Each structure stands twice: as C-alpha cells, then as structure tokens.
PDB file of C-alpha atoms in Angstrom:
ATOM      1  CA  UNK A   1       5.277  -7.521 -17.532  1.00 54.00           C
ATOM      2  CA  UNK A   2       2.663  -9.980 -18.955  1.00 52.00           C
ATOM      3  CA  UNK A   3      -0.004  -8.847 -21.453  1.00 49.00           C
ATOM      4  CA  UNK A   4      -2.362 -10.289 -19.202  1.00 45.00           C
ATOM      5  CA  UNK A   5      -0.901  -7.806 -16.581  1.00 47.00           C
ATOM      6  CA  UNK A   6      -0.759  -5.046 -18.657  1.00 51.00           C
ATOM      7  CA  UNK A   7      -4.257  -5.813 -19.696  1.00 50.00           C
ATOM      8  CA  UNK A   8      -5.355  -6.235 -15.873  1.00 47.00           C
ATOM      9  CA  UNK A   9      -3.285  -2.539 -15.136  1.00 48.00           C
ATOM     10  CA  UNK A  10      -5.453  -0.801 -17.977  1.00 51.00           C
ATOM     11  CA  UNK A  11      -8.455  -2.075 -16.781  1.00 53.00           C
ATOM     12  CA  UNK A  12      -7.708  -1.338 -13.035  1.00 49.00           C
ATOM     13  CA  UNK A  13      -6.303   2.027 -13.197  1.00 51.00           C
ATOM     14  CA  UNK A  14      -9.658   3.608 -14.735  1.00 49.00           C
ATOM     15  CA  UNK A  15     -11.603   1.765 -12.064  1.00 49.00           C
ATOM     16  CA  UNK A  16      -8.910   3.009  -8.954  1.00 44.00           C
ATOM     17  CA  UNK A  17      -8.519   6.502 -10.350  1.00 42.00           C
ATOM     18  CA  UNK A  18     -12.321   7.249 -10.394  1.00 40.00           C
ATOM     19  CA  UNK A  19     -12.736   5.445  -6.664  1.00 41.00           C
ATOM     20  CA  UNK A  20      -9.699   7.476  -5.386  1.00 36.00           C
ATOM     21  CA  UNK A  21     -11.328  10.555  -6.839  1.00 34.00           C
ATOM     22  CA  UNK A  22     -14.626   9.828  -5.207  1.00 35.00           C
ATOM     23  CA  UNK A  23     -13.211   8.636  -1.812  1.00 35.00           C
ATOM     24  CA  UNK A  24     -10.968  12.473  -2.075  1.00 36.00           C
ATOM     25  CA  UNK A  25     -14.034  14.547  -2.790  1.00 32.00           C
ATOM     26  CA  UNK A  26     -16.207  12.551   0.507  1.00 33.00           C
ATOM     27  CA  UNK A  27     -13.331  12.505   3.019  1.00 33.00           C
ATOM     28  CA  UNK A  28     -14.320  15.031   5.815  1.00 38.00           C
ATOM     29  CA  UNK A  29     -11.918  18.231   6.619  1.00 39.00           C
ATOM     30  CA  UNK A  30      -8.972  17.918   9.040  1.00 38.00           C
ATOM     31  CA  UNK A  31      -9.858  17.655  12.622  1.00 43.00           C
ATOM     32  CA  UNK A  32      -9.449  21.327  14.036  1.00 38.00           C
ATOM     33  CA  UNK A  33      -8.227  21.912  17.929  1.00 36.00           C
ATOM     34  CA  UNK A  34     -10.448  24.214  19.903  1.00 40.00           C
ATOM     35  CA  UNK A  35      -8.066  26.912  18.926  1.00 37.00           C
ATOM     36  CA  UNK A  36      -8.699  26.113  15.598  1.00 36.00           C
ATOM     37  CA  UNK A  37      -5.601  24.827  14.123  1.00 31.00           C
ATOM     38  CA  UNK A  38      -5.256  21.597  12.206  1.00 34.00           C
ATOM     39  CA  UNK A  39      -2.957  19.615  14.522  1.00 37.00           C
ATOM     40  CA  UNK A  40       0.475  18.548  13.099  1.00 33.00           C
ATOM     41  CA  UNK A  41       2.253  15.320  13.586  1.00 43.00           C
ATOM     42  CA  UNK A  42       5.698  14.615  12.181  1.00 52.00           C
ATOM     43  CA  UNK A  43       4.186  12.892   9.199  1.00 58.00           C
ATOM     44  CA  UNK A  44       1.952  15.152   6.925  1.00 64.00           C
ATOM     45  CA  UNK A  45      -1.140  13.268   5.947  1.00 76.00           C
ATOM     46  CA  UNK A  46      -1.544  12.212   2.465  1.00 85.00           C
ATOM     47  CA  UNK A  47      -3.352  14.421   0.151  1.00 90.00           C
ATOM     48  CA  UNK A  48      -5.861  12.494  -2.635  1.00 91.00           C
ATOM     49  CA  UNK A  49      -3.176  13.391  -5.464  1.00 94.00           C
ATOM     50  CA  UNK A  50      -0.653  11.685  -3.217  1.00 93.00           C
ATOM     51  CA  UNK A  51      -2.274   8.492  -2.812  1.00 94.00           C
ATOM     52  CA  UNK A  52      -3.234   8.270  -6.285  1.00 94.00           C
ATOM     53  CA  UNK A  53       0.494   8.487  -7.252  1.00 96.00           C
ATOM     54  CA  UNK A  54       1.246   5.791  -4.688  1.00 96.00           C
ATOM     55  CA  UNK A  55      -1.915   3.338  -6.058  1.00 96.00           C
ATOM     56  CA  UNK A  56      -0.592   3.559  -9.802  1.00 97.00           C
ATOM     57  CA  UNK A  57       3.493   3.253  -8.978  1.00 97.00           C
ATOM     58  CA  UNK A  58       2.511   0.271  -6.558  1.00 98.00           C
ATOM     59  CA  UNK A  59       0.276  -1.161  -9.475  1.00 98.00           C
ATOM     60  CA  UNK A  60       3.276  -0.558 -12.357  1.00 97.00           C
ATOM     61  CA  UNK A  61       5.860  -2.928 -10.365  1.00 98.00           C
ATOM     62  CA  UNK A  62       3.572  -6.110 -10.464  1.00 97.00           C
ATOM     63  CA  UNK A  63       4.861  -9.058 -11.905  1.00 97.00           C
ATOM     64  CA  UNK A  64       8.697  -7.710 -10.600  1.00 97.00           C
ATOM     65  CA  UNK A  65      10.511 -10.482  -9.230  1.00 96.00           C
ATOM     66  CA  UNK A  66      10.724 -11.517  -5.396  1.00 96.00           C
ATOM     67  CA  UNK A  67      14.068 -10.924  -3.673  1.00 95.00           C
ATOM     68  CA  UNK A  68      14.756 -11.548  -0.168  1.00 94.00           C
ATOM     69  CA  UNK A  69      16.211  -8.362   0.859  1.00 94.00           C
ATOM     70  CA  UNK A  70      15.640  -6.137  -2.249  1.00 95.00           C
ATOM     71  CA  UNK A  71      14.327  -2.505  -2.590  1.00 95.00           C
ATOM     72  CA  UNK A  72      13.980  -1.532  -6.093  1.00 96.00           C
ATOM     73  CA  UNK A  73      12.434  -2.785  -9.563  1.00 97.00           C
ATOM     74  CA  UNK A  74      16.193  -3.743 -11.400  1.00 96.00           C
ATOM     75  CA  UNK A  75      16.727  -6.342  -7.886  1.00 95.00           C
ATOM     76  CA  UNK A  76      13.771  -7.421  -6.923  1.00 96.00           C
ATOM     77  CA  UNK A  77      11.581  -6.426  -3.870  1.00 97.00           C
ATOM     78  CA  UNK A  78      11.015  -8.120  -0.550  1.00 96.00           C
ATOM     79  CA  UNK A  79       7.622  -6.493   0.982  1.00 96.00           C
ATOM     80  CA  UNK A  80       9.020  -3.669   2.953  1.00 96.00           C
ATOM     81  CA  UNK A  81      11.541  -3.020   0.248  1.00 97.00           C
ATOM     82  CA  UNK A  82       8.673  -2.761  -1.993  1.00 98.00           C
ATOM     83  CA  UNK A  83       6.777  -0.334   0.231  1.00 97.00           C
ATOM     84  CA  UNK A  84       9.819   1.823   0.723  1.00 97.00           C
ATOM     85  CA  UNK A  85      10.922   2.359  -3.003  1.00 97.00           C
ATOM     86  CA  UNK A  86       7.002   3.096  -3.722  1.00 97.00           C
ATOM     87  CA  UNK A  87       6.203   5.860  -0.911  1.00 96.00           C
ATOM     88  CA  UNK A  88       9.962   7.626  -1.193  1.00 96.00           C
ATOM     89  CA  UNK A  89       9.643   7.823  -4.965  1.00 95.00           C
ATOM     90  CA  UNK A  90       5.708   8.609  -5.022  1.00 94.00           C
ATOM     91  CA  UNK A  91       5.586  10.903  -1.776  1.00 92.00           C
ATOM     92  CA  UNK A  92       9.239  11.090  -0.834  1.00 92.00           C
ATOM     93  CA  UNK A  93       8.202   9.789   2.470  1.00 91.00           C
ATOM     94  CA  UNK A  94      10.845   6.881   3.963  1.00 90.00           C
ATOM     95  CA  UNK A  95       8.656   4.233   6.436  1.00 93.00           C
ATOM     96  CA  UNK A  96      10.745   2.238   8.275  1.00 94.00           C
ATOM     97  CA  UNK A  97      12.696  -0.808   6.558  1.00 94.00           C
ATOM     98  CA  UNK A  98      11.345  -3.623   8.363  1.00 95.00           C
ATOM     99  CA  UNK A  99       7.468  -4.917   8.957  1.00 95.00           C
ATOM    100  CA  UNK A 100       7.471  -4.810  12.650  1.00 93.00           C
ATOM    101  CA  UNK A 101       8.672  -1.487  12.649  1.00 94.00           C
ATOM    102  CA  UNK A 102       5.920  -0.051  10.121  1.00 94.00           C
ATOM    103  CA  UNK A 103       3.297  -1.229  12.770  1.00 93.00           C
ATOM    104  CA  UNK A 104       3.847   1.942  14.275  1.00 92.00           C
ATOM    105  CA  UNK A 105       4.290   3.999  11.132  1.00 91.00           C
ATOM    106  CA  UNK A 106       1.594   6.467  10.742  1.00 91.00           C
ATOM    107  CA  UNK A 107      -1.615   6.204  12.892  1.00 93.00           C
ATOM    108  CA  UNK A 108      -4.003   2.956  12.681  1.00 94.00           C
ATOM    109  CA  UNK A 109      -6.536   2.834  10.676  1.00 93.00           C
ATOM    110  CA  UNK A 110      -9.746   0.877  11.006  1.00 95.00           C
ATOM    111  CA  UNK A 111     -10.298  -1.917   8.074  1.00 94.00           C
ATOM    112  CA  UNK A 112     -13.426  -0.484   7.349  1.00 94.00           C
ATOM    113  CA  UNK A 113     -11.958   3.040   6.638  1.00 94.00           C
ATOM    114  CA  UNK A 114      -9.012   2.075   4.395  1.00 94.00           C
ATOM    115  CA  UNK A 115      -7.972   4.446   1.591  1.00 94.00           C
ATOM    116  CA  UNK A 116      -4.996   3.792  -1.863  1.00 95.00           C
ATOM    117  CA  UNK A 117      -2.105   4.145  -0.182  1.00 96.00           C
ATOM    118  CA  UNK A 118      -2.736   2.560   3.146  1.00 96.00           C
ATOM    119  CA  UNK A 119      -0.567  -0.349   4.402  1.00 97.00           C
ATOM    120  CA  UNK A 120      -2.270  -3.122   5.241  1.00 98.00           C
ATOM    121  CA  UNK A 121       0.057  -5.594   7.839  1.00 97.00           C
ATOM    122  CA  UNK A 122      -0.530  -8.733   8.089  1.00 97.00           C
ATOM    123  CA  UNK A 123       0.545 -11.080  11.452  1.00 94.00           C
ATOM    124  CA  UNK A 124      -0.881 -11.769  15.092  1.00 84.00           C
ATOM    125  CA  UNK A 125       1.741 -10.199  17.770  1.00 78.00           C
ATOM    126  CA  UNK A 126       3.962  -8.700  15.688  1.00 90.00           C
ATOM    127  CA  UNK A 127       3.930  -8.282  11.793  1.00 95.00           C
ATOM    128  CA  UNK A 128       5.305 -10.254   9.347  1.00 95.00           C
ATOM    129  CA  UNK A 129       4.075  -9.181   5.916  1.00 96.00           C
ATOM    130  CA  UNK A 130       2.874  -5.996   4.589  1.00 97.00           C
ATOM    131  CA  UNK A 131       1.475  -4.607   1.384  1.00 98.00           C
ATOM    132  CA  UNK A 132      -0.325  -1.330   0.034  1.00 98.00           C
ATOM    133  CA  UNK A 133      -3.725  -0.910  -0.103  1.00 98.00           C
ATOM    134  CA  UNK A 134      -5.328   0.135  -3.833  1.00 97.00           C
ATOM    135  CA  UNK A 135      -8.641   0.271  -3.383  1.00 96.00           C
ATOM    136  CA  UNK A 136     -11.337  -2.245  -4.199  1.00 96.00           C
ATOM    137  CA  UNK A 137     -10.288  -4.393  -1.462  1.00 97.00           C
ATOM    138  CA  UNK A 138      -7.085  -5.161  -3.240  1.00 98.00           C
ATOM    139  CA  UNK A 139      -3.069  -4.633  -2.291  1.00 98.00           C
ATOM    140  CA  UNK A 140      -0.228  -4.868  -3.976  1.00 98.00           C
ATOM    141  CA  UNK A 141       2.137  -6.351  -2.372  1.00 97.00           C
ATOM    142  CA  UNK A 142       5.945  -8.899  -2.601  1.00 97.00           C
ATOM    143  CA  UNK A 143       4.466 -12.539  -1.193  1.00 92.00           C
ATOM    144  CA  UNK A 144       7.457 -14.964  -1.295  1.00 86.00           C
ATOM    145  CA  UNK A 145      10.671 -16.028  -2.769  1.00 79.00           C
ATOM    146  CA  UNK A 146      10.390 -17.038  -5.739  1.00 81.00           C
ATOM    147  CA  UNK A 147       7.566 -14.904  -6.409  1.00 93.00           C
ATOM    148  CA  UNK A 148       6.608 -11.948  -7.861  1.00 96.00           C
ATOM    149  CA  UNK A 149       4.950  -8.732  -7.089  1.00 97.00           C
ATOM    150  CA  UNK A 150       1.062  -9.018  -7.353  1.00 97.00           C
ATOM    151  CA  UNK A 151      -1.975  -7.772  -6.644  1.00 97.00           C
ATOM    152  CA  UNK A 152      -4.591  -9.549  -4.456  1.00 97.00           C
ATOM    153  CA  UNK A 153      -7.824  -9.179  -2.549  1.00 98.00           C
ATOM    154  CA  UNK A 154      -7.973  -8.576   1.097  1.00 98.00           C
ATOM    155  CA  UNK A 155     -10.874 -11.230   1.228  1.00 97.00           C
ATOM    156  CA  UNK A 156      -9.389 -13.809  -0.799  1.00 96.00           C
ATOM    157  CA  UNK A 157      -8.448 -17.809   0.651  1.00 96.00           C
ATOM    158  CA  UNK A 158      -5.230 -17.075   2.477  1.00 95.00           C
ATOM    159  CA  UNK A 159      -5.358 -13.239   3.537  1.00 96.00           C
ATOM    160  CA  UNK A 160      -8.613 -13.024   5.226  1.00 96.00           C
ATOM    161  CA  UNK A 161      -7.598 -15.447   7.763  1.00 96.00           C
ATOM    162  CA  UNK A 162      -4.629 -13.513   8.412  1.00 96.00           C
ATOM    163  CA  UNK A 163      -4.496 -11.013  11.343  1.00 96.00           C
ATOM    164  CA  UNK A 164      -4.728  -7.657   9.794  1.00 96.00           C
ATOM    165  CA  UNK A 165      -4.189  -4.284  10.644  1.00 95.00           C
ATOM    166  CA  UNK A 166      -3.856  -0.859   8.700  1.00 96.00           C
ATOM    167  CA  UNK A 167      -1.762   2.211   8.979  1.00 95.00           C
ATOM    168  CA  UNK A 168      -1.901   5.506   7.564  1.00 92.00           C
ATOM    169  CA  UNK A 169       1.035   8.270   7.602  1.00 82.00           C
ATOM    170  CA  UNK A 170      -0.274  10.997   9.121  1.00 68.00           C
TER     171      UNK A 170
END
C-alpha cells in the first residue's frame, strides 16, 4: 500500500467510524409483527459493530491488485471476489459468487438509505459490477484488470451515470 493510501486510510477511518457510530445510535428498532416478534429471514441483519468491521476490512485491501477471477488479498480480487473474502471474514456471511446473483442477496435498499456495509450494484437489466458501500458516499470496490482495489464516490464522472441499486443482508 501507498503512503498516500495509508495516509488517505488514517484520515478516513476516524471520519467512517464516527458516521457509522452516529448512523447505529439513529437507526430505528426492528420492525415488530402484530404478535410482537421481530420477523426472521434467513439472513440476520447486520448489527452497527458488524458493518463497521466490514467498512475498515473493505478499506485495508485498497490498492490490492485486480485479478479476473480472484478472491483473496495474496491473488488479487475481481469485484465479487472482493465482496466475498470481505463479508465471510468480517461477518462470516458467504453472498453469492457472481454480480447477477447478489442482486437478490439481502433485501433492496433505497440509495437514499444506504449504510457501511451495503452493496451498491451497478448495471441496467442485470448487474455487472458491484462494490461496498463505506459511508460518505464512497465504495470500495475491484474496477478492472489491470487495476487495483480503490475507493470512489458514488457521485463521481463515471458511477453516477451508472444504473445503481443497493442491497442489504437481512
């Protein structure tokens, strides 16, 4: 890793770790069925401390190189690969391995309500990139071979014109 990425790490994690604490303390309690019961789905919803974990692993692998195909920090990362390493070894949850599938990961999330730890997809009928939301309207993310991991903003040039969409395990 760069120094100017490890000096763009220290000055982001401060920043992330007090918006993730402030987004955990406002988000509203569970819905409740009439019963009263918090309804269950077959993935648990992240907790704060969870997403936290995910924002600051996902931050740590910038600047690893692209690979078509890869799924961990010694061989590179494609997108999903890079998703999948970061949420089994964070949350030891498994999302599926390819970007179409992960559009129906989770439950979908409007852009205006994303939270660290989100995916954020990125393609018109189907997917065909993905990344992780950090907060700040930024997501880490594995662009293209030859490439490394990096971190970028959701409003920038390129990914604002990009159909987006957002899912949330849970």
């Amino acid at each position: 890793m760069s120094l100017l990425q490890q000096r763009l790490l220290c000055r982001l994690i401060p920043a992330v770790t007090a918006c993730l604490l402030a987004i955990g303390c406002a988000s509203p309690p569970p819905a409740r069925t009439p019963g009263g019961s918090v309804p269950s789905s077959n993935i648990p919803p992240l907790t704060s401390e969870q997403s936290n974990s995910i924002t600051i692993h996902a931050l740590g692998l910038v600047g690893t190189p692209y690979r078509y195909g890869g799924n961990s920090p010694e061989g590179g990362f494609d997108c999903s690969g890079l998703i999948g390493y970061v949420y089994r070894h964070s949350v030891g949850q498994v999302p599926p391995r390819t970007v179409s599938r992960m559009a129906g990961f989770g439950r979908p999330v409007p852009m205006s309500e994303l939270r660290s730890g989100d995916l954020v997809l990125f393609g018109s009928a189907s997917p065909t990139h993905a990344g992780i939301y950090v907060g700040d309207g930024r997501f880490v993310h594995a662009p293209s071979t030859g490439g490394e991991v990096r971190l970028d903003r959701l409003d920038g040039v390129y990914w604002s014109r990009q159909p987006t969409q957002a899912r949330r395990p849970g």
